[in-house]
Amino acid sequence: QWLRNPGPQHEKRTLFGDMVCFLFITPLATISGWLCLRGAVDHLHFSSRLEAVGLIALTIALFTIYLFWTLVSFRYHCRLYNEWRRTNQRVILLIPKSANIPSNQQSLLGLPSVKRNSKETIV
């Protein structure tokens, strides 16, 4: 229900945009990190250690930025979802009709008649 109507369209676009970015950035970050580490290993064996240290630092920076973006994005969307859950609660309490109390006496007792709305949750 939240995905169908999360509120403003901006929130929906942000969620789908972040999902698309996550699907593209995750393989790219993985491949880039693997290539950097592979190059660092090759430079340690055959070439200068300074280039290997630079490639390792580049890998660490790449994954740090990727993890930071992922955590911030996930936290943002969790906060939006929790706010939506807090403000969009629709609950109907169904009181079973008793066999010995007529419907006109239920209204006198203050028991509301049950009307169902398609957006309400029945508990």
Short mmCIF file of N, CA and C in Angstrom, two decimals:
data_model
loop_
_atom_site.label_atom_id
_atom_site.label_comp_id
_atom_site.label_asym_id
_atom_site.label_seq_id
_atom_site.Cartn_x
_atom_site.Cartn_y
_atom_site.Cartn_z
N GLN A 1 0.84 -1.18 0.00
CA GLN A 1 0.00 0.00 0.00
C GLN A 1 0.88 1.25 0.00
N TRP A 2 2.00 1.20 0.72
CA TRP A 2 2.89 2.35 0.77
C TRP A 2 3.50 2.62 -0.60
N LEU A 3 3.84 1.58 -1.33
CA LEU A 3 4.42 1.78 -2.66
C LEU A 3 3.40 2.31 -3.65
N ARG A 4 2.13 1.91 -3.48
CA ARG A 4 1.09 2.40 -4.38
C ARG A 4 0.77 3.87 -4.14
N ASN A 5 0.81 4.31 -2.88
CA ASN A 5 0.47 5.69 -2.57
C ASN A 5 1.31 6.18 -1.40
N PRO A 6 2.61 6.45 -1.61
CA PRO A 6 3.45 6.85 -0.50
C PRO A 6 3.31 8.31 -0.09
N GLY A 7 2.48 9.05 -0.74
CA GLY A 7 2.35 10.47 -0.42
C GLY A 7 2.73 11.27 -1.65
N PRO A 8 3.57 12.27 -1.47
CA PRO A 8 3.98 13.08 -2.62
C PRO A 8 4.73 12.26 -3.66
N GLN A 9 4.58 12.62 -4.91
CA GLN A 9 5.26 11.93 -6.01
C GLN A 9 6.77 12.01 -5.88
N HIS A 10 7.26 13.06 -5.22
CA HIS A 10 8.70 13.22 -5.04
C HIS A 10 9.30 12.03 -4.29
N GLU A 11 8.61 11.56 -3.27
CA GLU A 11 9.11 10.43 -2.49
C GLU A 11 9.15 9.16 -3.33
N LYS A 12 8.15 8.96 -4.16
CA LYS A 12 8.10 7.78 -5.01
C LYS A 12 9.23 7.81 -6.05
N ARG A 13 9.44 8.96 -6.66
CA ARG A 13 10.53 9.09 -7.64
C ARG A 13 11.88 8.90 -6.98
N THR A 14 12.05 9.42 -5.77
CA THR A 14 13.31 9.27 -5.07
C THR A 14 13.59 7.80 -4.77
N LEU A 15 12.57 7.07 -4.33
CA LEU A 15 12.74 5.65 -4.03
C LEU A 15 13.14 4.87 -5.27
N PHE A 16 12.42 5.06 -6.37
CA PHE A 16 12.75 4.31 -7.58
C PHE A 16 14.08 4.76 -8.18
N GLY A 17 14.40 6.04 -8.07
CA GLY A 17 15.70 6.52 -8.54
C GLY A 17 16.84 5.91 -7.74
N ASP A 18 16.69 5.84 -6.43
CA ASP A 18 17.72 5.23 -5.60
C ASP A 18 17.84 3.73 -5.87
N MET A 19 16.72 3.07 -6.14
CA MET A 19 16.79 1.63 -6.46
C MET A 19 17.53 1.40 -7.77
N VAL A 20 17.28 2.23 -8.77
CA VAL A 20 17.97 2.11 -10.06
C VAL A 20 19.46 2.39 -9.88
N CYS A 21 19.78 3.45 -9.13
CA CYS A 21 21.19 3.76 -8.88
C CYS A 21 21.88 2.62 -8.13
N PHE A 22 21.19 2.04 -7.15
CA PHE A 22 21.77 0.93 -6.40
C PHE A 22 22.05 -0.25 -7.32
N LEU A 23 21.12 -0.54 -8.23
CA LEU A 23 21.31 -1.67 -9.14
C LEU A 23 22.45 -1.44 -10.13
N PHE A 24 22.71 -0.19 -10.51
CA PHE A 24 23.82 0.10 -11.41
C PHE A 24 25.14 0.27 -10.67
N ILE A 25 25.12 0.93 -9.53
CA ILE A 25 26.35 1.26 -8.82
C ILE A 25 26.96 0.04 -8.14
N THR A 26 26.15 -0.88 -7.64
CA THR A 26 26.68 -2.04 -6.93
C THR A 26 27.61 -2.89 -7.81
N PRO A 27 27.20 -3.29 -9.02
CA PRO A 27 28.16 -4.06 -9.84
C PRO A 27 29.38 -3.23 -10.26
N LEU A 28 29.15 -1.94 -10.54
CA LEU A 28 30.28 -1.10 -10.95
C LEU A 28 31.28 -0.94 -9.81
N ALA A 29 30.80 -0.74 -8.60
CA ALA A 29 31.71 -0.60 -7.46
C ALA A 29 32.44 -1.91 -7.19
N THR A 30 31.75 -3.02 -7.34
CA THR A 30 32.38 -4.32 -7.12
C THR A 30 33.48 -4.58 -8.14
N ILE A 31 33.18 -4.35 -9.40
CA ILE A 31 34.18 -4.57 -10.46
C ILE A 31 35.35 -3.60 -10.32
N SER A 32 35.05 -2.33 -10.02
CA SER A 32 36.12 -1.34 -9.86
C SER A 32 37.02 -1.68 -8.68
N GLY A 33 36.41 -2.08 -7.57
CA GLY A 33 37.21 -2.47 -6.41
C GLY A 33 38.07 -3.68 -6.70
N TRP A 34 37.51 -4.67 -7.39
CA TRP A 34 38.28 -5.87 -7.73
C TRP A 34 39.45 -5.52 -8.65
N LEU A 35 39.20 -4.66 -9.65
CA LEU A 35 40.27 -4.26 -10.57
C LEU A 35 41.37 -3.48 -9.84
N CYS A 36 40.97 -2.60 -8.94
CA CYS A 36 41.97 -1.84 -8.18
C CYS A 36 42.82 -2.76 -7.32
N LEU A 37 42.17 -3.70 -6.63
CA LEU A 37 42.93 -4.62 -5.79
C LEU A 37 43.81 -5.54 -6.63
N ARG A 38 43.31 -5.97 -7.77
CA ARG A 38 44.11 -6.83 -8.67
C ARG A 38 45.33 -6.06 -9.17
N GLY A 39 45.13 -4.80 -9.52
CA GLY A 39 46.26 -3.96 -9.95
C GLY A 39 47.24 -3.73 -8.82
N ALA A 40 46.74 -3.58 -7.60
CA ALA A 40 47.63 -3.38 -6.46
C ALA A 40 48.48 -4.62 -6.21
N VAL A 41 47.88 -5.79 -6.35
CA VAL A 41 48.64 -7.03 -6.18
C VAL A 41 49.72 -7.15 -7.26
N ASP A 42 49.37 -6.83 -8.49
CA ASP A 42 50.35 -6.89 -9.58
C ASP A 42 51.49 -5.90 -9.35
N HIS A 43 51.15 -4.70 -8.89
CA HIS A 43 52.19 -3.70 -8.64
C HIS A 43 53.07 -4.10 -7.45
N LEU A 44 52.53 -4.78 -6.48
CA LEU A 44 53.35 -5.24 -5.36
C LEU A 44 54.36 -6.29 -5.82
N HIS A 45 53.99 -7.14 -6.75
CA HIS A 45 54.87 -8.20 -7.21
C HIS A 45 55.88 -7.73 -8.26
N PHE A 46 55.46 -6.86 -9.15
CA PHE A 46 56.31 -6.53 -10.30
C PHE A 46 56.79 -5.08 -10.35
N SER A 47 56.22 -4.20 -9.62
CA SER A 47 56.51 -2.78 -9.84
C SER A 47 56.68 -2.07 -8.51
N SER A 48 56.31 -0.82 -8.48
CA SER A 48 56.53 0.00 -7.28
C SER A 48 55.45 -0.21 -6.24
N ARG A 49 55.86 -0.08 -5.00
CA ARG A 49 54.91 -0.21 -3.90
C ARG A 49 54.04 1.04 -3.76
N LEU A 50 54.54 2.18 -4.22
CA LEU A 50 53.78 3.42 -4.10
C LEU A 50 52.49 3.36 -4.92
N GLU A 51 52.57 2.82 -6.12
CA GLU A 51 51.37 2.67 -6.95
C GLU A 51 50.40 1.67 -6.32
N ALA A 52 50.91 0.62 -5.71
CA ALA A 52 50.06 -0.37 -5.05
C ALA A 52 49.33 0.26 -3.87
N VAL A 53 50.03 1.07 -3.09
CA VAL A 53 49.40 1.75 -1.96
C VAL A 53 48.34 2.72 -2.45
N GLY A 54 48.60 3.41 -3.55
CA GLY A 54 47.61 4.32 -4.13
C GLY A 54 46.36 3.59 -4.59
N LEU A 55 46.54 2.42 -5.20
CA LEU A 55 45.38 1.64 -5.64
C LEU A 55 44.59 1.09 -4.46
N ILE A 56 45.26 0.70 -3.40
CA ILE A 56 44.56 0.23 -2.20
C ILE A 56 43.79 1.38 -1.56
N ALA A 57 44.41 2.56 -1.52
CA ALA A 57 43.71 3.73 -0.96
C ALA A 57 42.50 4.09 -1.82
N LEU A 58 42.63 3.97 -3.13
CA LEU A 58 41.52 4.24 -4.03
C LEU A 58 40.38 3.25 -3.79
N THR A 59 40.71 1.98 -3.58
CA THR A 59 39.69 0.97 -3.30
C THR A 59 38.97 1.27 -1.99
N ILE A 60 39.72 1.63 -0.97
CA ILE A 60 39.12 1.95 0.33
C ILE A 60 38.20 3.17 0.21
N ALA A 61 38.65 4.19 -0.52
CA ALA A 61 37.82 5.39 -0.71
C ALA A 61 36.55 5.05 -1.50
N LEU A 62 36.69 4.21 -2.52
CA LEU A 62 35.54 3.82 -3.33
C LEU A 62 34.49 3.10 -2.50
N PHE A 63 34.91 2.13 -1.72
CA PHE A 63 33.95 1.38 -0.91
C PHE A 63 33.40 2.20 0.25
N THR A 64 34.19 3.11 0.78
CA THR A 64 33.69 3.98 1.85
C THR A 64 32.57 4.88 1.33
N ILE A 65 32.79 5.47 0.17
CA ILE A 65 31.76 6.34 -0.43
C ILE A 65 30.52 5.52 -0.78
N TYR A 66 30.71 4.32 -1.33
CA TYR A 66 29.59 3.47 -1.69
C TYR A 66 28.78 3.08 -0.44
N LEU A 67 29.44 2.65 0.62
CA LEU A 67 28.74 2.27 1.84
C LEU A 67 28.04 3.46 2.49
N PHE A 68 28.69 4.62 2.48
CA PHE A 68 28.07 5.83 3.03
C PHE A 68 26.79 6.17 2.27
N TRP A 69 26.85 6.17 0.93
CA TRP A 69 25.66 6.47 0.13
C TRP A 69 24.56 5.45 0.39
N THR A 70 24.92 4.18 0.45
CA THR A 70 23.92 3.14 0.67
C THR A 70 23.25 3.30 2.03
N LEU A 71 24.02 3.53 3.07
CA LEU A 71 23.45 3.68 4.41
C LEU A 71 22.58 4.93 4.54
N VAL A 72 23.03 6.04 3.98
CA VAL A 72 22.25 7.28 4.04
C VAL A 72 20.94 7.11 3.27
N SER A 73 21.01 6.51 2.09
CA SER A 73 19.80 6.30 1.30
C SER A 73 18.83 5.36 2.00
N PHE A 74 19.34 4.26 2.53
CA PHE A 74 18.49 3.30 3.23
C PHE A 74 17.85 3.94 4.47
N ARG A 75 18.63 4.70 5.21
CA ARG A 75 18.10 5.37 6.41
C ARG A 75 17.01 6.38 6.04
N TYR A 76 17.21 7.12 4.97
CA TYR A 76 16.23 8.10 4.51
C TYR A 76 14.90 7.42 4.16
N HIS A 77 14.97 6.32 3.42
CA HIS A 77 13.74 5.65 3.00
C HIS A 77 13.06 4.93 4.17
N CYS A 78 13.84 4.42 5.10
CA CYS A 78 13.24 3.82 6.31
C CYS A 78 12.54 4.89 7.14
N ARG A 79 13.13 6.06 7.24
CA ARG A 79 12.50 7.16 7.98
C ARG A 79 11.20 7.59 7.32
N LEU A 80 11.19 7.68 5.99
CA LEU A 80 9.95 8.03 5.28
C LEU A 80 8.88 6.97 5.49
N TYR A 81 9.27 5.70 5.45
CA TYR A 81 8.31 4.62 5.64
C TYR A 81 7.74 4.62 7.06
N ASN A 82 8.61 4.81 8.05
CA ASN A 82 8.13 4.84 9.43
C ASN A 82 7.22 6.04 9.68
N GLU A 83 7.52 7.18 9.08
CA GLU A 83 6.65 8.35 9.20
C GLU A 83 5.30 8.08 8.54
N TRP A 84 5.33 7.43 7.39
CA TRP A 84 4.08 7.08 6.71
C TRP A 84 3.26 6.12 7.56
N ARG A 85 3.90 5.11 8.15
CA ARG A 85 3.18 4.15 9.00
C ARG A 85 2.57 4.84 10.21
N ARG A 86 3.28 5.81 10.76
CA ARG A 86 2.79 6.51 11.94
C ARG A 86 1.59 7.40 11.61
N THR A 87 1.57 7.99 10.44
CA THR A 87 0.51 8.96 10.10
C THR A 87 -0.62 8.36 9.28
N ASN A 88 -0.47 7.15 8.77
CA ASN A 88 -1.51 6.57 7.91
C ASN A 88 -2.03 5.26 8.48
N GLN A 89 -2.51 5.31 9.68
CA GLN A 89 -3.08 4.11 10.28
C GLN A 89 -4.60 4.17 10.15
N ARG A 90 -5.15 3.18 9.49
CA ARG A 90 -6.60 3.08 9.34
C ARG A 90 -7.01 1.72 9.88
N VAL A 91 -7.64 1.73 11.03
CA VAL A 91 -8.03 0.49 11.68
C VAL A 91 -9.52 0.56 12.00
N ILE A 92 -10.25 -0.52 11.72
CA ILE A 92 -11.66 -0.62 12.07
C ILE A 92 -11.78 -1.70 13.12
N LEU A 93 -12.46 -1.40 14.19
CA LEU A 93 -12.73 -2.38 15.21
C LEU A 93 -14.11 -2.96 14.95
N LEU A 94 -14.15 -4.22 14.62
CA LEU A 94 -15.43 -4.87 14.33
C LEU A 94 -15.98 -5.46 15.63
N ILE A 95 -17.18 -5.05 15.96
CA ILE A 95 -17.86 -5.58 17.14
C ILE A 95 -18.92 -6.53 16.64
N PRO A 96 -18.82 -7.80 17.03
CA PRO A 96 -19.82 -8.75 16.52
C PRO A 96 -21.20 -8.42 17.07
N LYS A 97 -22.20 -8.57 16.21
CA LYS A 97 -23.57 -8.31 16.64
C LYS A 97 -24.01 -9.44 17.56
N SER A 98 -24.52 -9.05 18.69
CA SER A 98 -24.99 -10.04 19.65
C SER A 98 -26.38 -10.48 19.26
N ALA A 99 -26.69 -11.75 19.51
CA ALA A 99 -27.99 -12.29 19.11
C ALA A 99 -29.12 -11.71 19.95
N ASN A 100 -28.82 -11.31 21.18
CA ASN A 100 -29.90 -10.84 22.05
C ASN A 100 -30.03 -9.32 22.09
N ILE A 101 -29.17 -8.57 21.39
CA ILE A 101 -29.29 -7.11 21.36
C ILE A 101 -29.72 -6.71 19.96
N PRO A 102 -30.91 -6.12 19.82
CA PRO A 102 -31.38 -5.67 18.50
C PRO A 102 -30.51 -4.51 18.00
N SER A 103 -30.52 -4.31 16.68
CA SER A 103 -29.67 -3.28 16.08
C SER A 103 -30.05 -1.88 16.53
N ASN A 104 -31.33 -1.63 16.83
CA ASN A 104 -31.70 -0.28 17.28
C ASN A 104 -31.16 -0.02 18.69
N GLN A 105 -31.02 -1.06 19.53
CA GLN A 105 -30.45 -0.88 20.86
C GLN A 105 -28.93 -0.70 20.77
N GLN A 106 -28.27 -1.27 19.76
CA GLN A 106 -26.84 -1.05 19.59
C GLN A 106 -26.56 0.42 19.34
N SER A 107 -27.39 1.08 18.55
CA SER A 107 -27.19 2.50 18.32
C SER A 107 -27.45 3.30 19.58
N LEU A 108 -28.38 2.84 20.43
CA LEU A 108 -28.62 3.52 21.70
C LEU A 108 -27.46 3.34 22.67
N LEU A 109 -26.78 2.20 22.58
CA LEU A 109 -25.63 1.95 23.45
C LEU A 109 -24.37 2.67 22.98
N GLY A 110 -24.44 3.30 21.84
CA GLY A 110 -23.28 4.03 21.33
C GLY A 110 -22.40 3.19 20.44
N LEU A 111 -22.85 2.03 20.02
CA LEU A 111 -22.07 1.19 19.13
C LEU A 111 -22.32 1.65 17.71
N PRO A 112 -21.27 2.10 17.03
CA PRO A 112 -21.47 2.59 15.66
C PRO A 112 -21.75 1.43 14.71
N SER A 113 -22.48 1.76 13.67
CA SER A 113 -22.70 0.75 12.63
C SER A 113 -21.41 0.60 11.84
N VAL A 114 -21.16 -0.62 11.38
CA VAL A 114 -19.91 -0.92 10.70
C VAL A 114 -20.05 -0.63 9.22
N LYS A 115 -19.20 0.26 8.72
CA LYS A 115 -19.15 0.57 7.30
C LYS A 115 -17.73 0.30 6.84
N ARG A 116 -17.61 -0.37 5.74
CA ARG A 116 -16.28 -0.71 5.23
C ARG A 116 -15.86 0.27 4.15
N ASN A 117 -14.63 0.71 4.27
CA ASN A 117 -14.02 1.55 3.26
C ASN A 117 -12.87 0.73 2.66
N SER A 118 -12.65 0.82 1.37
CA SER A 118 -11.66 -0.02 0.74
C SER A 118 -10.24 0.28 1.22
N LYS A 119 -9.98 1.45 1.79
CA LYS A 119 -8.65 1.81 2.24
C LYS A 119 -8.43 1.48 3.72
N GLU A 120 -9.41 0.92 4.38
CA GLU A 120 -9.29 0.66 5.81
C GLU A 120 -8.91 -0.78 6.06
N THR A 121 -8.18 -0.99 7.13
CA THR A 121 -7.73 -2.32 7.51
C THR A 121 -8.67 -2.88 8.55
N ILE A 122 -9.11 -4.10 8.35
CA ILE A 122 -10.03 -4.75 9.29
C ILE A 122 -9.21 -5.56 10.26
N VAL A 123 -9.43 -5.34 11.56
CA VAL A 123 -8.69 -6.05 12.60
C VAL A 123 -9.65 -6.94 13.35
#
